[in-house]
């Protein structure tokens, strides 16, 4: 059986690429990650191509030191900025293959006309849209509680960053207790955007149970952070009713999610340290206030003790003075009472008889007045019903006379008659027609007739 060694296969690939791709090519790609070594002067780049939000191609590239300085100086002079993640560039590259490092693009030139890449441009557009809508800083305006202990955590259960975050909180040196509930979500890849938004909706339904929401993930490439530049996710965070903290894991790369969050912490561990430090700061403030309160209380107690001592001495003095003055007044009152009692006993009994006579006279006058009032009322009570009965009799006689005048019999006596058709009184000519048999009632009898003609009243007739 024929076979190749790995080295031989690598050489075959290298020869094939060098012979088939021997020219330099102008290529458009996006910088996902860039790293420049100051010692060697070489620059290493991760290139990507996307379709929508999905990465469809990825390749390593190198700018060797002999070309890098010239390329970057020209790029900076034209664009005013450095090469950085998220930029889309047009580069002149030759494809190379190395037995140990694999396929790579050797960049020999970059066209500065391509500056901001699709990722950076999209991020800028999302931020501009949030600014225009006036919501980019809404979550930042929500005040953080003095002590944050009830946490809703959005992360992947398997993420190393989540484990670091929980471990740092649970083993904090101060013994603070934090409660944290995990709302699982993808934190990288195509599904991350919708997954994190779904977790936020679940948090919102239970918002009364939490102080803040913390979105965390471990480290990763810049490409992995692209999901955090989504406009729908940024809008949900900006409008979220609780403060949102982020610990996504990159110090240099601020995502749109970081921009709209209430507070950006670089890593999950940094987020945990922030919560612990905030609790510690609150405890220190409480300790300071406690010491101040104790000192102020001691000062107030000392002051009140002195005040109470002075009040006690003053009360004793005033009590003795009051008792002495009251004793003198009491002796005077007893003397006056004795004097007035003896004077009253010596008054002649004539005064008592005079008072009795005056009372008796007043009583007689009052009794006579009441007797006259009762007599007048009795006389009125007898006369008034008779008068009212006479008046009512006269009214009844007048009504009886009116009723008598309206009696149909009396009306017929005065020469009037009533004509009936089939038992009903005829009120107008429209009620009868020719040859109808009608009955006319008079005072002393009735007449039966046959209608020969009908004459209606004209407008000239009265």
Short mmCIF file of C-alpha atoms in Angstrom, two decimals:
data_model
loop_
_atom_site.label_atom_id
_atom_site.label_comp_id
_atom_site.label_asym_id
_atom_site.label_seq_id
_atom_site.Cartn_x
_atom_site.Cartn_y
_atom_site.Cartn_z
CA UNK A 1 0.00 0.00 0.00
CA UNK A 2 1.38 3.43 -0.95
CA UNK A 3 1.28 6.18 1.66
CA UNK A 4 2.68 9.60 2.50
CA UNK A 5 4.09 10.89 5.72
CA UNK A 6 2.60 14.02 7.21
CA UNK A 7 5.74 15.93 6.25
CA UNK A 8 5.46 14.72 2.66
CA UNK A 9 1.76 15.68 2.54
CA UNK A 10 2.62 19.12 3.92
CA UNK A 11 5.29 19.58 1.25
CA UNK A 12 2.81 18.52 -1.43
CA UNK A 13 0.28 21.10 -0.20
CA UNK A 14 2.99 23.77 -0.08
CA UNK A 15 4.18 23.01 -3.63
CA UNK A 16 0.60 22.97 -4.93
CA UNK A 17 -0.23 26.33 -3.36
CA UNK A 18 3.03 27.95 -4.49
CA UNK A 19 2.54 26.77 -8.05
CA UNK A 20 -1.22 27.41 -8.25
CA UNK A 21 -1.32 30.67 -6.23
CA UNK A 22 1.99 32.21 -7.15
CA UNK A 23 0.67 35.77 -7.57
CA UNK A 24 -0.35 38.50 -5.11
CA UNK A 25 -4.13 39.07 -4.84
CA UNK A 26 -6.18 42.08 -3.73
CA UNK A 27 -8.57 40.70 -1.10
CA UNK A 28 -11.36 42.30 0.96
CA UNK A 29 -11.66 40.98 4.51
CA UNK A 30 -12.54 42.14 7.99
CA UNK A 31 -10.07 42.32 10.86
CA UNK A 32 -11.47 40.23 13.69
CA UNK A 33 -8.34 40.39 15.85
CA UNK A 34 -4.98 42.10 15.52
CA UNK A 35 -1.80 41.71 17.57
CA UNK A 36 1.42 43.64 16.95
CA UNK A 37 4.64 42.56 18.64
CA UNK A 38 6.80 45.53 19.57
CA UNK A 39 9.96 43.44 19.92
CA UNK A 40 9.85 41.66 16.59
CA UNK A 41 7.85 44.30 14.73
CA UNK A 42 5.60 41.66 13.16
CA UNK A 43 1.80 42.04 13.10
CA UNK A 44 -0.55 39.06 13.30
CA UNK A 45 -4.18 39.35 12.16
CA UNK A 46 -7.26 37.12 12.23
CA UNK A 47 -9.34 37.80 9.09
CA UNK A 48 -13.03 36.97 8.64
CA UNK A 49 -15.78 37.24 6.05
CA UNK A 50 -19.44 37.32 7.07
CA UNK A 51 -22.79 36.76 5.54
CA UNK A 52 -25.21 38.67 7.70
CA UNK A 53 -24.14 37.87 11.24
CA UNK A 54 -22.56 34.52 10.40
CA UNK A 55 -18.82 34.10 9.84
CA UNK A 56 -18.40 32.16 6.56
CA UNK A 57 -14.61 32.34 6.16
CA UNK A 58 -11.66 32.83 8.48
CA UNK A 59 -7.91 32.98 7.90
CA UNK A 60 -4.72 34.01 9.66
CA UNK A 61 -2.59 36.75 8.13
CA UNK A 62 0.80 38.28 8.81
CA UNK A 63 2.40 41.64 8.10
CA UNK A 64 6.13 41.16 8.47
CA UNK A 65 8.17 43.84 10.16
CA UNK A 66 9.88 44.91 6.90
CA UNK A 67 6.46 45.96 5.49
CA UNK A 68 4.47 46.80 8.63
CA UNK A 69 6.02 50.18 9.48
CA UNK A 70 5.56 51.52 5.95
CA UNK A 71 1.99 50.18 5.71
CA UNK A 72 0.82 51.50 9.10
CA UNK A 73 2.37 54.97 8.65
CA UNK A 74 0.63 55.40 5.31
CA UNK A 75 -2.64 54.04 6.70
CA UNK A 76 -2.54 56.38 9.71
CA UNK A 77 -1.69 59.45 7.62
CA UNK A 78 -4.69 58.89 5.35
CA UNK A 79 -7.34 57.53 7.76
CA UNK A 80 -6.19 59.16 11.00
CA UNK A 81 -6.45 55.88 12.92
CA UNK A 82 -4.72 52.58 13.59
CA UNK A 83 -5.62 49.20 12.24
CA UNK A 84 -8.04 47.67 14.72
CA UNK A 85 -10.64 45.01 15.20
CA UNK A 86 -13.85 45.48 13.24
CA UNK A 87 -12.22 47.24 10.30
CA UNK A 88 -12.83 46.04 6.79
CA UNK A 89 -9.66 46.31 4.69
CA UNK A 90 -8.60 45.88 1.09
CA UNK A 91 -5.19 44.17 1.21
CA UNK A 92 -2.60 42.89 -1.22
CA UNK A 93 -1.67 39.39 -0.03
CA UNK A 94 0.12 36.25 -1.12
CA UNK A 95 -1.08 32.88 0.16
CA UNK A 96 1.60 30.81 1.88
CA UNK A 97 1.64 27.47 3.61
CA UNK A 98 3.90 26.39 6.47
CA UNK A 99 4.32 22.83 7.67
CA UNK A 100 3.79 23.83 11.33
CA UNK A 101 1.56 26.91 11.15
CA UNK A 102 -0.68 25.99 8.25
CA UNK A 103 -2.30 28.30 5.70
CA UNK A 104 -1.66 32.04 6.04
CA UNK A 105 -1.90 35.26 4.05
CA UNK A 106 1.23 37.36 3.79
CA UNK A 107 0.03 41.00 3.54
CA UNK A 108 2.35 43.31 1.57
CA UNK A 109 0.06 46.35 1.21
CA UNK A 110 -3.27 47.77 2.46
CA UNK A 111 -5.45 50.24 0.59
CA UNK A 112 -6.41 53.01 3.09
CA UNK A 113 -9.62 53.64 1.10
CA UNK A 114 -11.12 50.76 3.04
CA UNK A 115 -11.15 51.99 6.64
CA UNK A 116 -13.97 51.07 8.93
CA UNK A 117 -15.07 47.45 8.56
CA UNK A 118 -18.58 46.19 8.59
CA UNK A 119 -18.46 45.34 12.27
CA UNK A 120 -17.25 48.79 13.34
CA UNK A 121 -19.60 50.54 10.92
CA UNK A 122 -22.57 48.53 12.17
CA UNK A 123 -21.64 49.25 15.77
CA UNK A 124 -21.45 52.98 14.99
CA UNK A 125 -24.82 52.87 13.23
CA UNK A 126 -26.41 51.06 16.19
CA UNK A 127 -25.00 53.59 18.67
CA UNK A 128 -26.13 56.52 16.50
CA UNK A 129 -29.64 55.05 16.31
CA UNK A 130 -29.83 54.62 20.08
CA UNK A 131 -28.62 58.20 20.56
CA UNK A 132 -31.20 59.49 18.07
CA UNK A 133 -33.99 57.63 19.88
CA UNK A 134 -32.81 59.15 23.16
CA UNK A 135 -32.53 55.83 24.99
CA UNK A 136 -28.81 55.09 25.01
CA UNK A 137 -28.31 56.30 28.61
CA UNK A 138 -31.68 55.32 30.09
CA UNK A 139 -30.37 52.28 31.98
CA UNK A 140 -27.45 54.32 33.31
CA UNK A 141 -29.95 56.70 34.94
CA UNK A 142 -31.46 53.93 37.10
CA UNK A 143 -29.84 54.32 40.55
CA UNK A 144 -28.03 51.28 41.88
CA UNK A 145 -29.17 50.06 45.33
CA UNK A 146 -26.69 50.83 48.15
CA UNK A 147 -26.27 47.09 48.68
CA UNK A 148 -26.71 44.70 45.74
CA UNK A 149 -27.39 41.16 46.94
CA UNK A 150 -30.18 39.69 44.76
CA UNK A 151 -28.73 38.95 41.34
CA UNK A 152 -30.22 37.70 38.07
CA UNK A 153 -27.27 36.28 36.11
CA UNK A 154 -27.41 35.76 32.35
CA UNK A 155 -24.67 33.40 31.19
CA UNK A 156 -23.90 29.93 29.97
CA UNK A 157 -23.73 27.35 32.74
CA UNK A 158 -20.59 25.88 31.19
CA UNK A 159 -18.82 29.23 30.78
CA UNK A 160 -15.64 29.51 32.83
CA UNK A 161 -16.49 33.14 33.54
CA UNK A 162 -19.74 32.13 35.26
CA UNK A 163 -17.90 29.72 37.56
CA UNK A 164 -15.33 32.41 38.45
CA UNK A 165 -18.11 34.91 39.14
CA UNK A 166 -20.07 32.61 41.46
CA UNK A 167 -16.94 31.37 43.25
CA UNK A 168 -15.73 34.91 43.92
CA UNK A 169 -19.11 35.94 45.35
CA UNK A 170 -19.63 32.85 47.50
CA UNK A 171 -16.10 32.86 48.96
CA UNK A 172 -15.72 36.60 49.51
CA UNK A 173 -13.47 37.34 52.53
CA UNK A 174 -16.11 39.47 54.29
CA UNK A 175 -18.73 36.72 54.48
CA UNK A 176 -21.36 38.73 52.58
CA UNK A 177 -24.30 36.68 51.33
CA UNK A 178 -25.40 37.04 47.74
CA UNK A 179 -28.33 35.23 46.15
CA UNK A 180 -27.95 34.60 42.42
CA UNK A 181 -30.28 32.93 39.93
CA UNK A 182 -28.91 31.79 36.58
CA UNK A 183 -30.89 32.48 33.42
CA UNK A 184 -29.06 30.33 30.89
CA UNK A 185 -28.27 31.75 27.46
CA UNK A 186 -25.76 31.40 24.67
CA UNK A 187 -23.13 34.12 25.01
CA UNK A 188 -21.43 33.69 21.64
CA UNK A 189 -22.38 32.55 18.16
CA UNK A 190 -25.39 33.15 15.95
CA UNK A 191 -27.95 32.17 18.61
CA UNK A 192 -26.53 34.42 21.34
CA UNK A 193 -28.49 37.58 20.48
CA UNK A 194 -31.95 35.99 20.64
CA UNK A 195 -30.95 33.75 23.55
CA UNK A 196 -29.84 36.67 25.75
CA UNK A 197 -32.96 38.67 24.85
CA UNK A 198 -35.13 35.70 25.84
CA UNK A 199 -33.32 35.48 29.18
CA UNK A 200 -33.92 39.20 29.75
CA UNK A 201 -37.66 38.66 29.21
CA UNK A 202 -37.69 35.95 31.88
CA UNK A 203 -35.81 38.26 34.26
CA UNK A 204 -38.30 41.05 33.59
CA UNK A 205 -41.22 38.85 34.63
CA UNK A 206 -39.52 38.38 38.04
CA UNK A 207 -38.01 41.86 38.34
CA UNK A 208 -39.32 42.30 41.88
CA UNK A 209 -37.06 39.47 43.07
CA UNK A 210 -33.77 41.06 41.93
CA UNK A 211 -31.67 44.16 42.51
CA UNK A 212 -29.74 44.00 39.21
CA UNK A 213 -29.14 41.85 36.13
CA UNK A 214 -25.56 40.74 35.38
CA UNK A 215 -24.56 39.58 31.88
CA UNK A 216 -21.24 37.71 31.95
CA UNK A 217 -19.07 35.47 29.78
CA UNK A 218 -15.47 34.30 29.71
CA UNK A 219 -12.76 35.49 27.36
CA UNK A 220 -12.77 34.78 23.65
CA UNK A 221 -11.94 36.27 20.27
CA UNK A 222 -13.26 39.59 19.06
CA UNK A 223 -15.44 37.73 16.58
CA UNK A 224 -17.24 36.12 19.50
CA UNK A 225 -18.28 39.55 20.78
CA UNK A 226 -20.19 40.48 17.65
CA UNK A 227 -23.51 39.31 19.13
CA UNK A 228 -23.23 42.06 21.78
CA UNK A 229 -23.41 44.78 19.10
CA UNK A 230 -27.00 43.85 18.16
CA UNK A 231 -29.50 46.73 18.11
CA UNK A 232 -32.47 44.68 19.46
CA UNK A 233 -30.35 43.45 22.38
CA UNK A 234 -29.00 46.94 23.09
CA UNK A 235 -32.52 48.40 23.02
CA UNK A 236 -33.83 45.75 25.43
CA UNK A 237 -31.01 46.55 27.87
CA UNK A 238 -31.43 50.32 27.53
CA UNK A 239 -35.16 50.04 28.34
CA UNK A 240 -34.79 47.36 31.02
CA UNK A 241 -36.43 48.35 34.35
CA UNK A 242 -33.51 47.09 36.46
CA UNK A 243 -29.86 48.17 36.32
CA UNK A 244 -27.85 45.91 33.98
CA UNK A 245 -24.17 45.16 34.66
CA UNK A 246 -21.86 43.59 32.07
CA UNK A 247 -18.72 41.52 32.53
CA UNK A 248 -18.13 40.27 29.01
CA UNK A 249 -14.40 39.67 29.30
CA UNK A 250 -12.62 42.18 27.04
CA UNK A 251 -10.86 45.28 28.27
CA UNK A 252 -10.16 47.01 24.97
CA UNK A 253 -13.28 46.05 23.03
CA UNK A 254 -16.34 47.95 24.27
CA UNK A 255 -19.49 46.48 22.74
CA UNK A 256 -22.79 48.29 22.25
CA UNK A 257 -24.15 46.20 25.13
CA UNK A 258 -21.39 47.61 27.36
CA UNK A 259 -22.24 51.12 26.14
CA UNK A 260 -25.94 50.98 27.10
CA UNK A 261 -25.49 49.01 30.34
CA UNK A 262 -25.77 50.74 33.70
CA UNK A 263 -22.17 49.79 34.45
CA UNK A 264 -19.49 48.03 32.44
CA UNK A 265 -17.13 45.70 34.29
CA UNK A 266 -14.32 44.18 32.24
CA UNK A 267 -14.58 40.53 33.35
CA UNK A 268 -16.96 38.33 35.36
CA UNK A 269 -14.48 38.40 38.24
CA UNK A 270 -14.35 42.20 38.06
CA UNK A 271 -18.18 42.25 38.23
CA UNK A 272 -18.10 40.09 41.37
CA UNK A 273 -15.40 42.31 42.90
CA UNK A 274 -17.53 45.39 42.18
CA UNK A 275 -20.53 43.90 44.03
CA UNK A 276 -18.34 42.85 46.97
CA UNK A 277 -16.64 46.26 47.10
CA UNK A 278 -20.01 48.03 47.01
CA UNK A 279 -21.26 45.93 49.95
CA UNK A 280 -18.01 46.62 51.78
CA UNK A 281 -18.33 50.35 51.17
CA UNK A 282 -21.87 50.27 52.53
CA UNK A 283 -20.71 48.38 55.62
CA UNK A 284 -17.93 50.92 56.19
CA UNK A 285 -20.41 53.76 55.88
CA UNK A 286 -22.69 52.03 58.38
CA UNK A 287 -19.74 51.58 60.75
CA UNK A 288 -18.82 55.26 60.45
CA UNK A 289 -22.42 56.29 61.05
CA UNK A 290 -22.64 53.87 63.99
CA UNK A 291 -19.55 55.40 65.61
CA UNK A 292 -20.87 58.90 64.99
CA UNK A 293 -24.27 57.94 66.41
CA UNK A 294 -22.68 56.38 69.50
CA UNK A 295 -20.49 59.43 70.10
CA UNK A 296 -23.36 61.84 69.58
CA UNK A 297 -25.59 59.76 71.84
CA UNK A 298 -22.97 59.81 74.62
CA UNK A 299 -22.65 63.58 74.28
CA UNK A 300 -26.40 64.01 74.38
CA UNK A 301 -26.72 61.75 77.43
CA UNK A 302 -24.02 63.69 79.26
CA UNK A 303 -25.78 66.91 78.43
CA UNK A 304 -29.15 65.56 79.55
CA UNK A 305 -27.68 64.26 82.80
CA UNK A 306 -26.40 67.75 83.66
CA UNK A 307 -29.69 69.28 82.62
CA UNK A 308 -31.67 66.80 84.75
CA UNK A 309 -29.45 67.51 87.73
CA UNK A 310 -30.08 71.26 87.40
CA UNK A 311 -33.83 70.69 86.94
CA UNK A 312 -33.94 68.48 90.03
CA UNK A 313 -32.27 71.12 92.22
CA UNK A 314 -34.51 73.83 90.80
CA UNK A 315 -37.64 71.72 91.35
CA UNK A 316 -36.70 71.07 94.96
CA UNK A 317 -36.23 74.79 95.65
CA UNK A 318 -39.45 75.79 93.94
CA UNK A 319 -41.42 73.00 95.68
CA UNK A 320 -40.32 74.22 99.12
CA UNK A 321 -41.25 77.81 98.21
CA UNK A 322 -44.62 76.71 96.85
CA UNK A 323 -45.44 74.68 99.97
CA UNK A 324 -44.57 77.59 102.21
CA UNK A 325 -46.69 80.03 100.22
CA UNK A 326 -49.58 77.56 100.09
CA UNK A 327 -49.42 77.09 103.84
CA UNK A 328 -49.78 80.84 104.41
CA UNK A 329 -52.72 81.09 101.97
CA UNK A 330 -54.42 78.13 103.61
CA UNK A 331 -54.23 79.69 107.05
CA UNK A 332 -55.73 82.95 105.68
CA UNK A 333 -58.56 81.03 103.96
CA UNK A 334 -59.40 79.16 107.20
CA UNK A 335 -59.57 82.46 109.13
CA UNK A 336 -61.89 84.07 106.51
CA UNK A 337 -64.15 80.98 106.48
CA UNK A 338 -64.56 81.11 110.25
CA UNK A 339 -65.36 84.82 110.13
CA UNK A 340 -68.00 84.52 107.38
CA UNK A 341 -69.62 81.50 109.06
CA UNK A 342 -70.13 83.38 112.31
CA UNK A 343 -71.54 86.40 110.44
CA UNK A 344 -74.07 84.26 108.61
CA UNK A 345 -75.28 82.61 111.79
CA UNK A 346 -75.93 86.02 113.35
CA UNK A 347 -78.24 87.26 110.48
CA UNK A 348 -81.92 87.72 111.65
CA UNK A 349 -84.53 85.20 110.58
CA UNK A 350 -86.61 88.08 109.10
CA UNK A 351 -84.60 87.85 105.94
CA UNK A 352 -85.68 84.25 105.44
CA UNK A 353 -89.40 85.14 105.78
CA UNK A 354 -89.10 87.98 103.27
CA UNK A 355 -87.61 85.62 100.75
CA UNK A 356 -90.49 83.16 101.31
CA UNK A 357 -93.08 85.91 100.67
CA UNK A 358 -91.39 86.98 97.44
CA UNK A 359 -91.34 83.40 96.21
CA UNK A 360 -94.99 82.84 97.07
CA UNK A 361 -96.09 86.02 95.17
CA UNK A 362 -94.09 85.12 92.10
CA UNK A 363 -95.59 81.62 92.11
CA UNK A 364 -99.16 82.95 92.20
CA UNK A 365 -98.53 85.31 89.29
CA UNK A 366 -97.09 82.51 87.22
CA UNK A 367 -100.04 80.18 87.96
CA UNK A 368 -102.59 82.86 86.98
CA UNK A 369 -100.84 83.59 83.70
CA UNK A 370 -100.79 79.92 82.77
CA UNK A 371 -104.50 79.57 83.65
CA UNK A 372 -105.46 82.43 81.29
CA UNK A 373 -103.38 80.94 78.48
CA UNK A 374 -105.09 77.55 78.89
CA UNK A 375 -108.59 79.16 78.93
CA UNK A 376 -107.91 81.12 75.71
CA UNK A 377 -106.63 77.99 74.01
CA UNK A 378 -109.73 75.98 75.05
CA UNK A 379 -112.07 78.65 73.67
CA UNK A 380 -110.20 78.70 70.34
CA UNK A 381 -110.25 74.90 70.20
CA UNK A 382 -114.09 74.97 70.43
CA UNK A 383 -114.73 77.80 67.93
CA UNK A 384 -112.20 76.87 65.21
CA UNK A 385 -113.69 73.45 64.21
CA UNK A 386 -117.16 74.96 63.82
CA UNK A 387 -115.85 77.73 61.59
CA UNK A 388 -113.89 75.26 59.41
CA UNK A 389 -116.98 72.98 59.09
CA UNK A 390 -119.11 75.92 57.90
CA UNK A 391 -116.51 76.90 55.29
CA UNK A 392 -116.23 73.35 53.95
CA UNK A 393 -120.07 73.09 53.68
CA UNK A 394 -120.21 76.19 51.47
CA UNK A 395 -117.48 74.80 49.19
CA UNK A 396 -119.36 71.49 48.83
CA UNK A 397 -122.59 73.32 47.86
CA UNK A 398 -120.77 75.21 45.08
CA UNK A 399 -119.20 72.01 43.72
CA UNK A 400 -122.58 70.26 43.77
CA UNK A 401 -124.11 73.08 41.72
CA UNK A 402 -121.32 72.82 39.09
CA UNK A 403 -121.78 69.05 38.85
CA UNK A 404 -125.53 69.50 38.39
CA UNK A 405 -124.96 71.89 35.47
CA UNK A 406 -122.70 69.36 33.75
CA UNK A 407 -125.21 66.46 34.12
CA UNK A 408 -126.08 65.19 30.54
CA UNK A 409 -129.79 65.14 31.45
CA UNK A 410 -129.78 68.84 32.28
CA UNK A 411 -127.84 69.55 29.09
CA UNK A 412 -130.55 67.77 27.07
CA UNK A 413 -133.23 69.80 28.85
CA UNK A 414 -131.63 72.95 27.47
CA UNK A 415 -132.37 71.76 23.89
CA UNK A 416 -129.24 69.81 23.05
CA UNK A 417 -129.25 66.25 21.61
CA UNK A 418 -126.75 63.39 21.15
CA UNK A 419 -126.56 61.31 17.94
CA UNK A 420 -125.30 57.69 18.03
CA UNK A 421 -124.12 55.31 15.30
CA UNK A 422 -124.01 51.68 16.37
CA UNK A 423 -123.98 52.71 20.03
CA UNK A 424 -121.15 55.26 19.73
CA UNK A 425 -121.59 59.05 19.79
CA UNK A 426 -120.97 60.75 16.42
CA UNK A 427 -118.33 63.49 16.75
CA UNK A 428 -117.71 64.41 13.06
CA UNK A 429 -119.20 63.87 9.56
CA UNK A 430 -116.41 61.48 8.62
CA UNK A 431 -117.83 58.91 11.04
CA UNK A 432 -121.07 58.35 8.98
CA UNK A 433 -121.95 57.64 5.39
CA UNK A 434 -125.15 57.63 3.32
CA UNK A 435 -127.89 55.10 4.30
CA UNK A 436 -126.44 54.65 7.82
CA UNK A 437 -129.11 54.23 10.50
CA UNK A 438 -128.50 56.72 13.31
CA UNK A 439 -130.25 57.24 16.68
CA UNK A 440 -130.76 60.75 18.12
CA UNK A 441 -131.38 61.04 21.87
CA UNK A 442 -133.49 63.95 23.23
CA UNK A 443 -134.53 64.85 26.76
CA UNK A 444 -137.84 63.05 26.57
CA UNK A 445 -137.02 60.23 24.08
CA UNK A 446 -135.05 59.26 20.94
CA UNK A 447 -135.44 59.41 17.11
CA UNK A 448 -134.15 56.82 14.61
CA UNK A 449 -133.15 58.19 11.15
CA UNK A 450 -131.57 57.10 7.85
CA UNK A 451 -128.81 59.33 6.47
CA UNK A 452 -129.72 60.63 3.03
CA UNK A 453 -126.92 63.15 2.58
CA UNK A 454 -123.89 64.52 4.40
CA UNK A 455 -122.81 68.12 4.27
CA UNK A 456 -119.34 68.98 5.53
CA UNK A 457 -118.49 72.42 6.94
CA UNK A 458 -116.76 74.75 4.50
CA UNK A 459 -114.05 77.27 5.28
CA UNK A 460 -116.48 80.22 4.95
CA UNK A 461 -118.91 78.77 7.47
CA UNK A 462 -118.46 79.64 11.09
#
